[in-house]
Coordinates of C-alpha atoms and ligand atoms in Angstrom, one line a residue:
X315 CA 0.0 0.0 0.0
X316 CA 1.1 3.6 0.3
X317 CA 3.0 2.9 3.7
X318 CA 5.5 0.9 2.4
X319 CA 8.6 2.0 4.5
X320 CA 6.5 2.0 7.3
X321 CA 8.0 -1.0 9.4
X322 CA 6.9 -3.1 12.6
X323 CA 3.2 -4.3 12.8
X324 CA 1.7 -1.9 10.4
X325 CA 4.1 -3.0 7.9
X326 CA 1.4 -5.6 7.3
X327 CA -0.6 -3.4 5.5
X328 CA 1.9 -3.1 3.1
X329 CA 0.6 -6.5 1.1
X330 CA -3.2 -4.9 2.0
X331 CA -5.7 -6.0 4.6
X332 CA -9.3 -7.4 4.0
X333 CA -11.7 -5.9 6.6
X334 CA -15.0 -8.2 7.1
X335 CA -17.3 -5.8 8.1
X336 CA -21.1 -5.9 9.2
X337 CA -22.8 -3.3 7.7
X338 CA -26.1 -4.4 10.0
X339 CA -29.3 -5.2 8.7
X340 CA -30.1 -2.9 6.4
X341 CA -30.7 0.5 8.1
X342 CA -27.2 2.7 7.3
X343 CA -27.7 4.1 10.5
X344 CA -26.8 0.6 12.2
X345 CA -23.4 0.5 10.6
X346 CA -20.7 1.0 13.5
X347 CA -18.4 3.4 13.8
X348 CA -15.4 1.6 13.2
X349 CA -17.0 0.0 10.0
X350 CA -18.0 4.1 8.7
X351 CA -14.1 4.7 9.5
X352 CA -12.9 2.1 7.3
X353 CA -15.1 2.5 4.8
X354 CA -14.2 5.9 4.5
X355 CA -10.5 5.2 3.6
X356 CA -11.0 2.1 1.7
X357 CA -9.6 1.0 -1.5
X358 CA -12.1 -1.2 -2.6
X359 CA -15.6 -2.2 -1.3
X360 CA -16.8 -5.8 -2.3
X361 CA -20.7 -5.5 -1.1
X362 CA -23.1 -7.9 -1.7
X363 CA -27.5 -7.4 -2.1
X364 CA -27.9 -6.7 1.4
X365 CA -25.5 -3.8 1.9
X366 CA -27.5 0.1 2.1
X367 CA -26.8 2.3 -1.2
X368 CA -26.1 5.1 1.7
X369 CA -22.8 2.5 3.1
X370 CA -21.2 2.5 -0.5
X371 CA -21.4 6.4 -0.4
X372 CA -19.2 6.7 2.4
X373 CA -16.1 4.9 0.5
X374 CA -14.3 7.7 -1.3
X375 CA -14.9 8.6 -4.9
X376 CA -12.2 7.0 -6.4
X377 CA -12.8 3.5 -4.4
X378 CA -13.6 0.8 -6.4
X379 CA -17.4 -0.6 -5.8
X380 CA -17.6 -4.1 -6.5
X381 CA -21.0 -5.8 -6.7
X382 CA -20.7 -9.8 -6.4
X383 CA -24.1 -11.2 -5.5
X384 CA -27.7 -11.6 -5.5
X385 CA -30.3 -13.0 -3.4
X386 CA -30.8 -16.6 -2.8
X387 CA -29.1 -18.9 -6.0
X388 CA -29.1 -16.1 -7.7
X389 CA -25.2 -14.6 -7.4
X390 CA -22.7 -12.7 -9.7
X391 CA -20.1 -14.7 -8.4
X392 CA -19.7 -17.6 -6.9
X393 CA -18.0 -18.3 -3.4
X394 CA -14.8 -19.1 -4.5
X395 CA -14.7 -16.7 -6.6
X396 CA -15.3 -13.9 -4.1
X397 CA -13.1 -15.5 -2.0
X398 CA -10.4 -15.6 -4.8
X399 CA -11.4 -11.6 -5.6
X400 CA -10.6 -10.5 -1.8
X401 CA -7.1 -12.1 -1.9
X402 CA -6.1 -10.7 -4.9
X403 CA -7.3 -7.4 -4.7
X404 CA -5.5 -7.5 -1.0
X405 CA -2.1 -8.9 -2.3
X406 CA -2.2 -5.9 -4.8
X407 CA -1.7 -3.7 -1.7
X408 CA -5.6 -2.3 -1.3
X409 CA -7.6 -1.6 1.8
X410 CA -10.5 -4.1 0.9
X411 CA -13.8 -3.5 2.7
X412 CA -15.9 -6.7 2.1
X413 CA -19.1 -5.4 3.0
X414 CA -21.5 -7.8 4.7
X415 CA -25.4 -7.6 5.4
X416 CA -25.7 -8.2 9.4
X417 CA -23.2 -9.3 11.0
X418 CA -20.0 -10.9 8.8
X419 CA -19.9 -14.3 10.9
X420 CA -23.8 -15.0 11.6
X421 CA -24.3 -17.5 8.3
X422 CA -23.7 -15.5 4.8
X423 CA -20.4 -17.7 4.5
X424 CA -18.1 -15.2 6.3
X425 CA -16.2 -18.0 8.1
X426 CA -15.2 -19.3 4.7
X427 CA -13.7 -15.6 3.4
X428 CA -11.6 -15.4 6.4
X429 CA -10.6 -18.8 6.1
X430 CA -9.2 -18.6 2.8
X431 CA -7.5 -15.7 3.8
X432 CA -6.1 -16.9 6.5
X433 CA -4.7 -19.4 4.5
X434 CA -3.1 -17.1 1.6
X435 CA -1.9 -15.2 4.4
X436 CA -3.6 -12.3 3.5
X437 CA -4.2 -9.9 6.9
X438 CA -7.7 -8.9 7.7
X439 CA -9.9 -7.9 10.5
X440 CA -13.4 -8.8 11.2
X441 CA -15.9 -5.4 11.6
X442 CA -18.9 -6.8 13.9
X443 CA -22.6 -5.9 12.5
X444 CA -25.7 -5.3 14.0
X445 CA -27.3 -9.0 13.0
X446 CA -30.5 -9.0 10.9
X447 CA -31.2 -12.0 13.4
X448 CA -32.0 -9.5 16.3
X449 CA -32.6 -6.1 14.7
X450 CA -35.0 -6.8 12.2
X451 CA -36.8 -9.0 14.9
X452 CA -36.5 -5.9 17.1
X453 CA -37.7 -3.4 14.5
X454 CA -41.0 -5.5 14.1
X455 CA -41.7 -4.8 17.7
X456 CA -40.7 -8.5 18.7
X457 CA -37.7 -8.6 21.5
X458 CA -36.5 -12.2 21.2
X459 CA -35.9 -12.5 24.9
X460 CA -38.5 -11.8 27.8
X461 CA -38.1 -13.4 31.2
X462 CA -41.6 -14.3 31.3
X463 CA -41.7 -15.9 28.2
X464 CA -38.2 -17.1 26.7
X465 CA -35.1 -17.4 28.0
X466 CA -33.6 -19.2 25.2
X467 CA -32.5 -18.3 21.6
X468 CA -32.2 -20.5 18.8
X469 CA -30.7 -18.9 15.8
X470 CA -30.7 -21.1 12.5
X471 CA -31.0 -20.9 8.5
X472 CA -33.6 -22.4 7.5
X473 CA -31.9 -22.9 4.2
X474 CA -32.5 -26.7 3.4
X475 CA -34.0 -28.2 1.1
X476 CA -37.5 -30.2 1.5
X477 CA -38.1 -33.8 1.9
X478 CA -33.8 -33.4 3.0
X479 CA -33.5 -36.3 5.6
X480 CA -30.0 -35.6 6.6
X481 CA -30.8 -32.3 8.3
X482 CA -28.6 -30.6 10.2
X483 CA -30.8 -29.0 12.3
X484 CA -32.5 -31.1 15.2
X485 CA -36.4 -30.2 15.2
X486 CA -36.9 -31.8 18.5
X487 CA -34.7 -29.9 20.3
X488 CA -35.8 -26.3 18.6
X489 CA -39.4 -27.1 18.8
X490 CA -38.4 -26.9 22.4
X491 CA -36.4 -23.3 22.9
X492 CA -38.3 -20.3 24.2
X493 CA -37.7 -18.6 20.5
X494 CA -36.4 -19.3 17.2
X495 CA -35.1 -16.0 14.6
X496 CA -34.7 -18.0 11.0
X497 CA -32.7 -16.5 8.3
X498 CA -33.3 -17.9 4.8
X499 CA -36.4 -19.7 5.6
X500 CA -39.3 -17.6 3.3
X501 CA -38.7 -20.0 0.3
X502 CA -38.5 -22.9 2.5
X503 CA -41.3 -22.2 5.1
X504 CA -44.1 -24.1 4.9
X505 CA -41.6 -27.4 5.5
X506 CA -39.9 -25.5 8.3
X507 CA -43.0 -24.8 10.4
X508 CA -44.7 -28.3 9.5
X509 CA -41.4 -29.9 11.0
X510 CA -41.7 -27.8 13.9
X511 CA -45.7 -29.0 14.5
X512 CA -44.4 -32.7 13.8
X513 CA -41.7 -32.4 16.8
X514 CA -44.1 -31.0 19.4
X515 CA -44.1 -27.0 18.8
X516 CA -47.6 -25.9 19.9
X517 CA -49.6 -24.6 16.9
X518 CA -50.7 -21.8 18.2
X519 CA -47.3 -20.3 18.7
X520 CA -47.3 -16.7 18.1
X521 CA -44.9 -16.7 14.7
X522 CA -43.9 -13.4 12.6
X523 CA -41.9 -13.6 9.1
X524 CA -40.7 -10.3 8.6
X525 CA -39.5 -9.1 4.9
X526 CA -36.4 -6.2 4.4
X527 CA -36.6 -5.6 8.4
X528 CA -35.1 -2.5 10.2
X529 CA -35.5 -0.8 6.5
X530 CA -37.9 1.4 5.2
X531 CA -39.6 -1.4 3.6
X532 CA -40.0 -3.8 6.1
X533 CA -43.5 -5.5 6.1
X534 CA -44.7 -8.4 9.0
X535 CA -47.1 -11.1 8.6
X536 CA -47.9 -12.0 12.1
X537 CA -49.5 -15.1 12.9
X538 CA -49.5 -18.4 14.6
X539 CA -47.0 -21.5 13.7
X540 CA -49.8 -23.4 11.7
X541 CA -51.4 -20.4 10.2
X542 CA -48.0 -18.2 8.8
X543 CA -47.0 -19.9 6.1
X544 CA -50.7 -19.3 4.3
X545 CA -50.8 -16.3 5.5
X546 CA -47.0 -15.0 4.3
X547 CA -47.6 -15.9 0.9
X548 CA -51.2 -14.3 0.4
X549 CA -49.2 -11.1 1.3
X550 CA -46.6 -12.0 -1.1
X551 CA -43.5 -11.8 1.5
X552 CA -40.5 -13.2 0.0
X553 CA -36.5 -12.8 0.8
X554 CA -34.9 -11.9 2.4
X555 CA -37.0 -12.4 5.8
X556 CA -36.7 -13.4 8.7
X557 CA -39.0 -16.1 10.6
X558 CA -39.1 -15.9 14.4
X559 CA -41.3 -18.2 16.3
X560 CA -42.5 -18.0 19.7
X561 CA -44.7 -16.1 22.5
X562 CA -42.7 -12.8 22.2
X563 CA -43.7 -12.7 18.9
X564 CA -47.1 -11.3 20.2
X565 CA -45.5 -8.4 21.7
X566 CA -45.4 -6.6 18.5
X567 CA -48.9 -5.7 18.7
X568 CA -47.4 -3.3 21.4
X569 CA -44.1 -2.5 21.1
X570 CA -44.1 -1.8 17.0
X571 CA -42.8 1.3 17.0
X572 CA -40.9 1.6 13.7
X573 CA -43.7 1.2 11.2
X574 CA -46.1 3.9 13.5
X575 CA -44.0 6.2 12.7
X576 CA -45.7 8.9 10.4
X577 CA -44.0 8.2 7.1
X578 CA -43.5 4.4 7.3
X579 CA -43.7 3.0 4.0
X580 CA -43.3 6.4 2.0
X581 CA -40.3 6.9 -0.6
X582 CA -39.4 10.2 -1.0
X583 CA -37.2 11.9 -3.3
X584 CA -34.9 14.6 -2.0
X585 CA -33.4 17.3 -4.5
X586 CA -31.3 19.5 -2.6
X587 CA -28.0 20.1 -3.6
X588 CA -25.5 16.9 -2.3
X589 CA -24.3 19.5 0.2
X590 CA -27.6 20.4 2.2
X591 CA -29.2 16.9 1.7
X592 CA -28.6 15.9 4.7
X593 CA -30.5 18.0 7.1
X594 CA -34.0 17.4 5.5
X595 CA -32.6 13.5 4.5
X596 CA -32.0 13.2 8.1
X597 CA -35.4 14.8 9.2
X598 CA -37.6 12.3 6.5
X599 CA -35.9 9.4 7.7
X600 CA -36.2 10.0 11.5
X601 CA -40.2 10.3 10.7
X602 CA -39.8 6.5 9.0
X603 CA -39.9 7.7 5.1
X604 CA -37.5 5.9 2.4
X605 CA -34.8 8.6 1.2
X606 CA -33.6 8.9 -2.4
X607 CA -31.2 11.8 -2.6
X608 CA -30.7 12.9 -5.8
X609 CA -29.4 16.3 -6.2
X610 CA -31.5 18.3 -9.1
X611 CA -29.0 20.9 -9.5
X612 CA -25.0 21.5 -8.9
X613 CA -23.5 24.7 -7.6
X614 CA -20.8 25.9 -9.9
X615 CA -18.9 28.8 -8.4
X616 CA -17.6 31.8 -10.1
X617 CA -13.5 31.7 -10.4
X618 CA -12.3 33.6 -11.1
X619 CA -14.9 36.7 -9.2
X620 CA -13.3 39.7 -9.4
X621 CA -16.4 41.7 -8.1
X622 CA -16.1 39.3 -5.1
X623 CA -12.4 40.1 -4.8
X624 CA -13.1 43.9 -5.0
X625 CA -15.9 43.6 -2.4
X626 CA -13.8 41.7 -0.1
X627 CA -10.9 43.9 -0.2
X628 CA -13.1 47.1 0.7
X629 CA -15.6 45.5 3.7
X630 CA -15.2 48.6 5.5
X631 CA -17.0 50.3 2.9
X632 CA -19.8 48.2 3.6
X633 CA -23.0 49.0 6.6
X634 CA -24.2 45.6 6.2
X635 CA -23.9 41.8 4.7
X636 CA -26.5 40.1 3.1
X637 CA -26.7 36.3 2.1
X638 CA -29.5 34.6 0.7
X639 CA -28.9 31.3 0.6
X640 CA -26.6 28.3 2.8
X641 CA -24.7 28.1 0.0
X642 CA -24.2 31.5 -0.8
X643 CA -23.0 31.3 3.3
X644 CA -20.6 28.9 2.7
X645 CA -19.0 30.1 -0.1
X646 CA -18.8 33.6 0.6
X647 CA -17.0 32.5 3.9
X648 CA -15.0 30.3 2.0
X649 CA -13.5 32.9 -0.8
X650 CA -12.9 35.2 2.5
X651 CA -10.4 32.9 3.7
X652 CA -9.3 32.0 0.2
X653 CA -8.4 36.1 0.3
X654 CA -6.5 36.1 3.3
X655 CA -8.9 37.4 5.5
X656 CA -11.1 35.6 8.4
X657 CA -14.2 36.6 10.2
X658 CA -12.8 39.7 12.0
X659 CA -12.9 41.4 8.7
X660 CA -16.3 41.3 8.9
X661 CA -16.3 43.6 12.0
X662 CA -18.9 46.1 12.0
X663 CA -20.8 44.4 9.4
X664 CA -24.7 43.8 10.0
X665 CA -24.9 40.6 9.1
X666 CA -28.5 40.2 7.2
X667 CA -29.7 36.8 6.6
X668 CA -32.8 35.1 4.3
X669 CA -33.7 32.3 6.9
X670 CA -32.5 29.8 9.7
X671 CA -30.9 27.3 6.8
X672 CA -28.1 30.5 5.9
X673 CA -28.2 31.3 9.7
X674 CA -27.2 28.2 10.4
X675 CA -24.0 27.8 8.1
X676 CA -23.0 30.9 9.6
X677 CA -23.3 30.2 13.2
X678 CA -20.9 26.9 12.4
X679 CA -18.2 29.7 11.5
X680 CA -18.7 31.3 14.6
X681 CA -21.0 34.6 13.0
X682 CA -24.2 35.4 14.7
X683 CA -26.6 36.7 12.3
X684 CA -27.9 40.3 13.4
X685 CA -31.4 40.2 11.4
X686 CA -33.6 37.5 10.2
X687 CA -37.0 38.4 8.4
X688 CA -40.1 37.5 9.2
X689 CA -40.9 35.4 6.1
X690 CA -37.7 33.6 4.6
X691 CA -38.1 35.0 1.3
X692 CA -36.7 37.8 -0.4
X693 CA -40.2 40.0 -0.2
X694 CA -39.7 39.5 3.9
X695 CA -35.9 40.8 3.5
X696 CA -37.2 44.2 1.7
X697 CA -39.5 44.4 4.2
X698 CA -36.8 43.9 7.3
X699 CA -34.7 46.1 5.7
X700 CA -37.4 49.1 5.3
X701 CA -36.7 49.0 9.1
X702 CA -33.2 49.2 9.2
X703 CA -31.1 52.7 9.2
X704 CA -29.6 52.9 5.3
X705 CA -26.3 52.3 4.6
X706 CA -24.3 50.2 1.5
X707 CA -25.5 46.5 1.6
X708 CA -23.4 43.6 0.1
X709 CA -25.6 41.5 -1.5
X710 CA -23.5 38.2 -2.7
X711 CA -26.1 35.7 -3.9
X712 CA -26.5 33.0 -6.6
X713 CA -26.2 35.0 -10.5
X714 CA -29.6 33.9 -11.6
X715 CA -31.7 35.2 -8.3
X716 CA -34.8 37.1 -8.6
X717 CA -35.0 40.9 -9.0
X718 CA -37.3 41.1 -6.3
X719 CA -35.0 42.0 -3.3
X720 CA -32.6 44.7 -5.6
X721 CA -35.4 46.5 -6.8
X722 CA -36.6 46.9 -3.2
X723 CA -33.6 47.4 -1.4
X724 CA -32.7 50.7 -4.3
X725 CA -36.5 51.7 -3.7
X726 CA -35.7 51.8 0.0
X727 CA -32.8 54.1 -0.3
X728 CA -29.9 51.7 0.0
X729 CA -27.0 51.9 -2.3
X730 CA -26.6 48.1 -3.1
X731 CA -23.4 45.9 -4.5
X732 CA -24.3 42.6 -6.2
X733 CA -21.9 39.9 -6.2
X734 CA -23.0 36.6 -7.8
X735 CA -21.5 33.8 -6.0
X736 CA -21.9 31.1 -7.8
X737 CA -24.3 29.7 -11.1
X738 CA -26.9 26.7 -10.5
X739 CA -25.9 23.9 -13.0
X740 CA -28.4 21.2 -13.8
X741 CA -27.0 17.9 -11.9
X742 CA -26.0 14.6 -14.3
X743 CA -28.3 11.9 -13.4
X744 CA -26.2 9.3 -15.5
X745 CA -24.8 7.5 -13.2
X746 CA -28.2 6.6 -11.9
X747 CA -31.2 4.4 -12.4
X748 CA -34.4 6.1 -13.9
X749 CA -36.9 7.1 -11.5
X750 CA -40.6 6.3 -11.8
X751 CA -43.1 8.2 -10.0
X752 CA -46.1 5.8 -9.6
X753 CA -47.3 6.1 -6.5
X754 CA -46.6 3.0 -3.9
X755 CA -50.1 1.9 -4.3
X756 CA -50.1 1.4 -7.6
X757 CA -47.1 0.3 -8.2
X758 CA -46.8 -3.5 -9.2
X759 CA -46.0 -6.4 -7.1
X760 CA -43.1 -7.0 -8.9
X761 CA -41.8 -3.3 -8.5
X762 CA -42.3 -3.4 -4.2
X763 CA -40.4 -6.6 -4.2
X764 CA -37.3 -5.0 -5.9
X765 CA -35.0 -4.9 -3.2
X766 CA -34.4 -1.6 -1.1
X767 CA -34.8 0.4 -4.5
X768 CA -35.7 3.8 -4.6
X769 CA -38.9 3.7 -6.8
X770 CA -41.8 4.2 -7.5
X771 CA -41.3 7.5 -5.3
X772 CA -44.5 8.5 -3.4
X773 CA -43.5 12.7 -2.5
X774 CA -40.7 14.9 -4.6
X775 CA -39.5 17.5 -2.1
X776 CA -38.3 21.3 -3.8
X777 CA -36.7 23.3 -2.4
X778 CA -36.2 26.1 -4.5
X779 CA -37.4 27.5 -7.9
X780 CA -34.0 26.4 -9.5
X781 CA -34.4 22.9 -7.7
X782 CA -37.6 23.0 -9.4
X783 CA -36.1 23.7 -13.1
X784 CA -33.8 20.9 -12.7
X785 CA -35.7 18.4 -11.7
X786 CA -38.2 19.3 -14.5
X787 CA -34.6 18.6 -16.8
X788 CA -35.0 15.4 -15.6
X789 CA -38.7 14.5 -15.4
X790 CA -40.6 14.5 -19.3
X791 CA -42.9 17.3 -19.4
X792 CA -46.0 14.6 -19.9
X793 CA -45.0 13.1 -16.7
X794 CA -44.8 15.6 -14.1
X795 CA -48.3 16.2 -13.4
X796 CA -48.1 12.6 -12.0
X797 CA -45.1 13.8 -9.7
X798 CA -46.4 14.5 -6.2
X799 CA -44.3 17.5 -4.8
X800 CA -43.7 18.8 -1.4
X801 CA -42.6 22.6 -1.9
X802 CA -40.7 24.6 0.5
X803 CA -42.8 28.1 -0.2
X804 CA -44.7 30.4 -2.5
X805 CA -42.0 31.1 -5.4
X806 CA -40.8 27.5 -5.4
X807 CA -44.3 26.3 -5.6
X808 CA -45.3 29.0 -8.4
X809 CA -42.3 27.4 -10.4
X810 CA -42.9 23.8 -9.9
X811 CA -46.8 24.8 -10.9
X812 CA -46.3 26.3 -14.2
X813 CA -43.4 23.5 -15.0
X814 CA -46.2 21.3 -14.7
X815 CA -45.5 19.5 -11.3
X816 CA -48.4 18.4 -9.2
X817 CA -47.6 20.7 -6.0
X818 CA -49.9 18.7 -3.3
X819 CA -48.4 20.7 0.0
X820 CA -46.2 23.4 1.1
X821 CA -44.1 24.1 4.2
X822 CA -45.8 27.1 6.4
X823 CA -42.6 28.5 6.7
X824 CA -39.1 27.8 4.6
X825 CA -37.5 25.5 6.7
X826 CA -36.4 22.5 6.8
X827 CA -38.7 21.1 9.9
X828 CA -41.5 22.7 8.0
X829 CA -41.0 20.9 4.5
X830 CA -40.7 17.5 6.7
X831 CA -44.6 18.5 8.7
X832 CA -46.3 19.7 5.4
X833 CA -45.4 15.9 4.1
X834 CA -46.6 14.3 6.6
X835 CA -49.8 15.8 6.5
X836 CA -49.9 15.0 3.0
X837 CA -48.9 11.4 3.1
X838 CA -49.8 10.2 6.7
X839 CA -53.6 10.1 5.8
X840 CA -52.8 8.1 2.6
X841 CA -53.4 4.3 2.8
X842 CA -49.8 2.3 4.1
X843 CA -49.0 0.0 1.8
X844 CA -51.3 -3.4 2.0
X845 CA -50.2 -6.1 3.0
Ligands
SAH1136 N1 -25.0 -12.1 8.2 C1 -26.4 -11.8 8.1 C2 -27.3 -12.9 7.6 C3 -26.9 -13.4 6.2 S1 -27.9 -14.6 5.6 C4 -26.9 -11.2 9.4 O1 -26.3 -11.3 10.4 O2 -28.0 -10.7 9.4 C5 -29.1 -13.7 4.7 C6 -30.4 -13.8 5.3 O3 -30.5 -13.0 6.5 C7 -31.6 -13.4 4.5 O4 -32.0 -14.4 3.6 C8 -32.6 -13.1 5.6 O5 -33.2 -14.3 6.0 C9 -31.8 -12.5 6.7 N2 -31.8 -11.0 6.6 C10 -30.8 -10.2 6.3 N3 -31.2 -8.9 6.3 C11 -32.5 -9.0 6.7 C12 -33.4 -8.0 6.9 N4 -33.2 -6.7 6.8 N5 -34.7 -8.4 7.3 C13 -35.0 -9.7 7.4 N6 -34.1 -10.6 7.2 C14 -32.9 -10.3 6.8

C-alpha cells in the first residue's frame, strides 16, 4: 500500500488488509463506527444485495465498488470466486472492505472468506454488524428474549431443502427453545413450520416472518405456527425475511414502534444540492420515510470573481452583509479565507440573513446573524430592511436570483453591490437508475419486491425555484403532473406549478422542519402500503 517504509506491525498493510465488516441489517444508521471509518479510507468495497446504497457512499470517490451477488441462488459470483477476488485485490496492496449484510460471521459464508484468507496469508480484520437475526426482529416490535416468556435463543438458516433427511438441524430440540429467529427460511417455510408442528411445537405459537426488516420497507405477517406460512404468501412476502417463532412474537402488537412512525412505508425523493441533503434527509428518515437523494442541481462557483475580490478587499465600505442562501453562506465564507482574510474582517458588518438554513451555516463559523426576516423570502428581507437605518449592503447571492430584493432594497434608499457567487448547473443523473413516480399503491408487485430500491417515489421534495427547473430537466414534461411535490414556499411552488409539477403541500414557513410537517400531512392520511 502507500506505507510501504512504514516498518513493525503496520508494515502488514503493506501487502493490503481485507476488513469483514457488518454493515447491519439494512438500516445505514446501524453501521458501527469503526465499520464508517474504514469504509471511509477504503480501497475497494466488495458488497453484496444486502448492503445500504447510503454504506457505498461513504467509501471515497475513487474506491472501487464491486457488486458480487444476488439474493438466494441467484449470485454474480460464486463463493470461491469472491473468495479468490478478496485475496487478490488485497495482495495488490488495497484496503479491501468486504461489505457484509448483518453481522460478517452470523451465516452468509463469512467464516469461509476469512478462512481462505487466513490461508493465503492475507491480513484482515473482522468489523462486527448489527445482526438482521436480532434487529429486524427488534424493529418488528418483537424482542426475542422476555423473562416471562423465553429465555432461550435459537438462531438457524432455515436454508434446506425439502423432503432433505439428513438435516442438520434437530427439530426436536428447537421445537423446544423459548424462541427461534430464521434467516433464509421464506422459500423454504411451509416445511420449516410443518417440522416444527411434527416435533411438538404448539400450533398456536405466536410466529412473525418479517421481509427487508429494520428498513424502510420492512413489512410483518404475524401469525400463529400453523397459520404463517398461508398467510406470508397471500401477502406475497418473499427474501430476504426473517421467521421468528415464539410467544414474544405477540409483543409486536405493542411495542411496534418503527412502522407507526408517520412516514413508514413512504419513498421520498430529496433534491437538494448533495451538500444540504442531509439535514431534511436526516429529518424524513427520523419520521420512518425511504430517502432517495438525488441532487437536481449542482453549484458551480464563479472563479475567477473579481467583483467578489473587489468587495472583499473594501468590507469597510460596507453598513451591512446580506446572504441569501446556505450556500451563498458557505462560499462567501470560503473565498474570504481563500483572500487572506477571516471573520474579523467582517467587524462592524450587520450581518442580514434570508432564513434559519443560511443562519445556520454561519453560526458553524462562529458569525451570529444580526437580522432574520419575518418570512424567509426575499419579499420578507425588503420588508426587514425598510426597518433598518440605510447604509451600503453587500448583497452576494447566486447570479440567476430574482429581482425582487434589488429592486426593493434601491426603492428603499440603499446603495446596493451585487456579487454573484456562484451559477446553478443542472446535476447529471447518469450515473443513476431512472426514477418512476407511480405512486406505492399502484405500483406493481413486482416493483415493491425490488430490493431496497428507490422507486416508485411516493412525494418529490423542492426546495427552491432552481431545484424545481432541474428536476423538470430530468422528469418529461407529460410526466410531471403525475409527480407529487412537497414545496418549501410560495415562489418554489409557483415554479414547480407552471413546469407542470403536481404541487400537493407546502411548508408554512421555509425551513427544513417545516418541508418535513407539510409531508406528513400530505402522506400520513394516505393508505400504508397493503399487506
Ligand atoms: N449475516 C447476516 C445474515 C446473512 S444470511 C446477518 O447477520 O443478518 C441472509 C439472510 O439474512 C436473508 O436471507 C434473511 O433471512 C436474513 N436477513 C438479512 N437482512 C435482513 C433484513 N433486513 N430483514 C429480514 N431478514 C434479513
Amino acid at each position: 500500500m502507500k506505507n510501504e517504509g512504514d516498518l513493525g506491525p503496520r508494515a502488514l498493510k503493506a501487502t493490503g488488509t481485507v476488513y469483514l465488516v457488518g454493515a447491519g441489517p439494512g438500516d445505514p444508521g446501524l453501521l458501527t463506527l469503526r465499520g464508517a471509518e474504514l469504509l471511509g479510507r477504503a480501497d475497494v468495497v466488495v458488497y453484496d444485495y444486502l448492503a445500504a446504497q447510503e454504506l457505498l457512499d461513504l467509501a471515497p470517490i475513487g474506491a472501487r465498488r464491486i457488486y458480487v451477488g444476488k439474493s438466494g441462488s441467484n449470485h454474480t459470483l460464486k463463493q470461491d470466486e469472491i473468495n479468490e477476488l478478496l485475496v487478490t485485490e488485497a495482495l495488490a496492496g488495497n484496503a479491501v472492505v468486504r461489505l457484509k449484510g448483518g453481522d460478517p460471521y452470523v451465516f452468509g459464508r463469512g467464516a469461509e472468506e476469512a478462512l481462505r484468507l487466513a490461508e493465503a496469508g492475507v491480513a484482515f480484520e473482522v468489523v462486527p454488524g448489527i445482526s438482521s437475526t436480532i434487529a429486524a426482529a427488534g424493529a418488528a416490535g418483537i424482542p426475542l428474549t422476555h423473562r416471562d416468556m423465553a429465555s432461550q435463543i435459537g438462531i438457524l438458516t432455515g436454508h434446506e431443502k425439502p423432503g432433505k433427511t439428513n438435516s442438520a438441524l434437530d427439530y426436536g430440540a428447537l421445537a423446544r427453545l423459548g424462541t427461534l429467529s430464521v434467516v433464509m427460511g421464506a422459500e423454504n417455510l411451509p416445511n420449516i413450520l410443518e417440522r416444527l408442528i411434527s416435533a411438538g411445537k404448539d400450533p398456536s405459537t405466536p410466529a412473525a416472518l418479517v421481509e427487508w426488516g429494520a428498513t424502510p420497507r420492512q413489512r410483518v405477517v404475524a401469525s400463529t405456527v400453523s397459520r404463517l406460512a398461508d398467510e406470508a404468501k397471500a401477502a406475497g412476502l418473499s427474501a430476504p425475511a426473517l421467521l421468528v417463532v415464539g410467544e414474544v412474537v405477540g409483543l409486536r402488537d405493542k411495542l411496534n414502534w418503527f412502522e407507526k412512525r408517520p412516514l413508514f412505508g413512504k419513498r421520498i425523493l430529496v433534491t437538494r444540492t448533495r451538500e444540504q441533503a442531509g439535514r431534511l434527509s436526516g429529518a424524513l428518515r427520523e419520521l420512518g420515510a425511504e430517502v432517495l437523494e438525488r441532487p437536481a442541481i449542482e453549484i458551480g462557483p464563479i472563479e475567477p470573481n473579481p467583483p467578489l475580490a473587489a468587495a472583499l478587499a473594501n468590507l469597510s465600505d460596507y453598513g451591512y452583509l446580506a446572504l441569501t442562501s446556505p450556500n451563498g453562506a458557505s462560499l462567501f465564507l470560503k473565498a474570504l479565507f481563500a483572500s487572506g482574510l477571516d471573520s474579523r474582517a467582517l467587524y462592524g458588518l450587520k450581518i442580514v440573513a434570508i432564513g434559519p438554513g443560511t443562519a445556520e451555516v454561519l453560526a458553524g463559523r462562529g458569525l451570529k446573524v444580526d437580522c432574520l426576516p419575518k418570512s424567509f423570502v426575499a419579499e420578507g428581507l425588503v420588508e426587514l430592511f425598510a426597518e433598518l437605518p440605510r447604509a451600503r449592503v453587500l448583497l452576494a447571492r447566486a447570479k440567476e436570483a430574482r429581482d425582487v430584493l434589488v429592486l426593493g432594497l434601491r426603492n428603499l434608499g440603499f446603495e446596493l453591490e451585487l456579487v454573484p457567487l456562484y451559477e446553478t448547473l443542472i446535476a447529471d443523473w447518469s450515473g443513476f437508475e431512472n426514477l418512476s413516480f407511480i405512486g406505492y399503491d399502484s405500483a406493481s408487485a413486482e416493483e415493491k419486491k425490488r430490493s431496497v430500491s428507490p422507486n416508485p417515489i411516493d412525494l418529490a421534495t423542492l426546495t427552491s425555484a432552481s431545484v424545481a427547473e432541474g428536476l423538470a430537466r430530468h422528469v418529461p414534461e407529460g410526466e410531471r403532473p403525475g409527480v407529487a411535490v412537497v414545496s418549501i414556499g410560495p415562489i418554489t411552488t409557483k415554479a414547480a406549478r407552471a413546469l407542470g409539477f403536481n404541487v400537493v403541500a407546502e411548508a408554512k414557513r421555509a425551513t427544513i422542519e417545516d418541508l418535513a410537517a407539510a409531508a406528513v400531512a400530505c402522506l400520513a392520511d394516505r393508505p400504508k402500503p397493503a399487506l
